[in-house]
Backbone as numpy.savetxt, mean C-alpha at the origin, in Angstrom:
# Nx Ny Nz CAx CAy CAz Cx Cy Cz
1.25 -22.57 9.00 1.13 -22.05 10.28 1.13 -20.57 10.38
1.88 -19.99 9.43 1.94 -18.48 9.56 0.57 -17.89 9.11
-0.02 -18.43 8.07 -1.38 -17.99 7.61 -2.44 -18.08 8.63
-2.25 -19.08 9.61 -3.35 -19.20 10.67 -3.22 -18.06 11.71
-1.87 -17.41 11.66 -1.71 -16.35 12.72 -2.00 -14.93 12.24
-1.82 -14.77 10.81 -2.08 -13.51 10.26 -3.31 -13.41 9.31
-3.91 -12.24 9.34 -5.12 -12.16 8.50 -4.72 -12.06 7.08
-5.42 -12.49 6.12 -5.19 -12.38 4.67 -6.28 -11.46 4.20
-6.04 -10.42 3.55 -7.06 -9.42 3.00 -7.32 -9.62 1.66
-8.63 -9.77 1.30 -9.10 -9.93 -0.10 -8.91 -8.68 -0.94
-8.65 -8.76 -2.06 -8.53 -7.56 -2.98 -10.00 -7.37 -3.40
-10.67 -6.45 -2.59 -12.07 -6.20 -2.96 -12.19 -4.99 -3.87
-13.38 -4.63 -4.28 -13.69 -3.53 -5.19 -13.29 -2.27 -4.38
-13.44 -2.19 -3.08 -13.20 -1.01 -2.39 -11.55 -0.82 -2.29
-10.90 -2.00 -2.17 -9.36 -1.96 -2.26 -8.87 -1.52 -3.74
-9.65 -2.05 -4.64 -9.30 -1.61 -6.12 -9.47 -0.11 -6.41
-10.50 0.34 -5.77 -10.67 1.97 -5.80 -9.63 2.67 -5.17
-9.11 2.20 -4.09 -7.99 2.93 -3.32 -6.74 2.80 -4.25
-6.64 1.48 -4.84 -5.41 1.32 -5.64 -5.48 2.31 -6.86
-6.69 2.41 -7.55 -6.78 3.28 -8.60 -6.51 4.79 -8.21
-6.89 5.12 -7.03 -6.60 6.51 -6.53 -5.08 6.71 -6.31
-4.43 5.67 -5.88 -2.96 5.70 -5.63 -2.25 5.89 -6.99
-2.69 5.03 -7.88 -2.19 4.92 -9.12 -2.32 6.26 -9.94
-3.55 6.84 -9.83 -3.70 8.23 -10.54 -2.82 9.23 -9.86
-2.72 9.20 -8.51 -1.75 10.07 -7.74 -0.30 9.99 -8.29
0.10 8.87 -8.41 1.57 8.54 -8.74 1.75 8.94 -10.26
0.77 8.80 -11.08 0.99 9.23 -12.41 0.92 10.72 -12.59
0.02 11.35 -11.81 -0.12 12.83 -11.78 1.10 13.56 -11.25
1.84 12.95 -10.37 3.02 13.45 -9.77 4.37 13.04 -10.44
4.16 12.15 -11.38 5.43 11.58 -12.11 6.24 10.70 -11.17
5.76 10.17 -10.17 6.52 9.23 -9.30 5.85 7.90 -9.31
5.93 7.23 -10.45 5.35 5.94 -10.65 5.97 4.87 -9.64
5.15 3.97 -9.26 5.58 2.93 -8.31 5.30 1.59 -8.98
5.96 0.56 -8.46 5.64 -0.80 -9.00 4.29 -1.23 -8.75
3.59 -1.98 -9.59 2.30 -2.35 -9.50 1.98 -3.15 -8.19
2.84 -4.08 -7.80 2.85 -4.80 -6.55 2.85 -3.84 -5.34
3.61 -2.82 -5.36 3.83 -1.95 -4.21 2.51 -1.29 -4.02
1.80 -0.91 -5.19 0.67 -0.04 -4.95 -0.48 -0.99 -4.44
-0.46 -2.32 -4.80 -1.51 -3.19 -4.22 -1.30 -3.28 -2.76
-0.07 -3.37 -2.36 0.34 -3.39 -0.88 -0.14 -2.18 -0.20
0.16 -1.01 -0.73 -0.08 0.30 -0.26 -1.74 0.46 -0.21
-2.31 0.10 -1.16 -3.87 0.34 -1.26 -4.46 -0.54 -0.15
-4.04 -1.74 0.02 -4.55 -2.68 1.03 -4.35 -2.09 2.51
-3.19 -1.63 2.67 -2.83 -0.99 4.01 -3.77 0.21 4.24
-3.75 1.12 3.08 -4.64 2.33 3.24 -6.18 1.98 3.45
-6.67 1.00 2.69 -8.12 0.74 2.68 -8.49 0.10 4.08
-7.51 -0.76 4.66 -7.84 -1.40 5.90 -7.46 -0.64 7.08
-6.89 0.60 6.91 -6.49 1.35 8.04 -5.30 0.89 8.88
-4.48 0.09 8.18 -3.29 -0.59 8.73 -2.10 0.33 8.47
-1.02 0.23 9.32 0.23 0.74 9.10 1.03 -0.17 8.40
1.73 0.31 7.22 2.55 -0.45 6.54 3.96 -0.42 7.06
4.43 -1.58 7.53 5.87 -1.75 8.05 6.78 -2.40 7.04
7.86 -1.54 6.66 8.76 -1.96 5.62 10.03 -1.51 5.79
11.04 -2.16 5.25 12.41 -1.80 5.11 12.85 -1.22 3.71
11.78 -1.33 2.84 11.91 -0.87 1.61 11.80 0.51 1.32
12.83 1.34 1.49 12.70 2.74 1.28 12.68 3.21 -0.16
13.05 2.38 -1.08 12.89 2.64 -2.40 11.51 2.67 -2.91
10.64 1.89 -2.25 9.28 1.88 -2.71 8.45 3.20 -2.40
8.99 4.04 -1.52 8.59 5.33 -1.25 7.11 5.31 -0.79
6.65 4.36 -0.03 5.22 4.32 0.44 4.85 5.51 1.20
5.92 6.14 1.94 5.54 7.28 2.74 5.17 8.56 1.95
5.32 8.47 0.61 4.97 9.64 -0.19 3.51 9.48 -0.73
2.84 8.45 -0.38 1.53 8.19 -0.93 0.43 8.69 0.06
-0.65 9.38 -0.42 -1.71 9.75 0.51 -2.44 8.54 1.15
-2.76 8.82 2.35 -3.63 7.90 3.20 -2.83 6.63 3.53
-1.50 6.62 3.18 -0.65 5.38 3.55 0.17 5.83 4.76
-0.05 5.06 5.90 0.81 5.25 7.03 1.94 4.20 7.02
3.12 4.77 7.18 4.24 3.90 7.06 5.19 4.05 8.24
5.81 2.80 8.67 6.74 2.83 9.76 7.93 2.01 9.21
9.12 2.53 9.47 10.40 1.82 9.09 10.99 1.15 10.34
10.98 -0.11 10.36 11.64 -0.74 11.67 13.29 -0.38 11.73
13.70 -0.36 12.91 15.09 -0.22 13.06 15.94 -1.46 12.88
């Protein structure tokens, strides 16, 4: 029932390009992220969504084009 209420985004070529850009950024800055974290970040950036997380260790807010909010 949850999936009926939430959109599920495909991992498209455009999302993959955004993922590659984020991966290159993290490698260039020496701040590597987990591969799944970058898929999440790339999907949010590519679709223009705000990433809402409690995972401060993922450091999504340090990625370009990724808008992040931390719920209280």
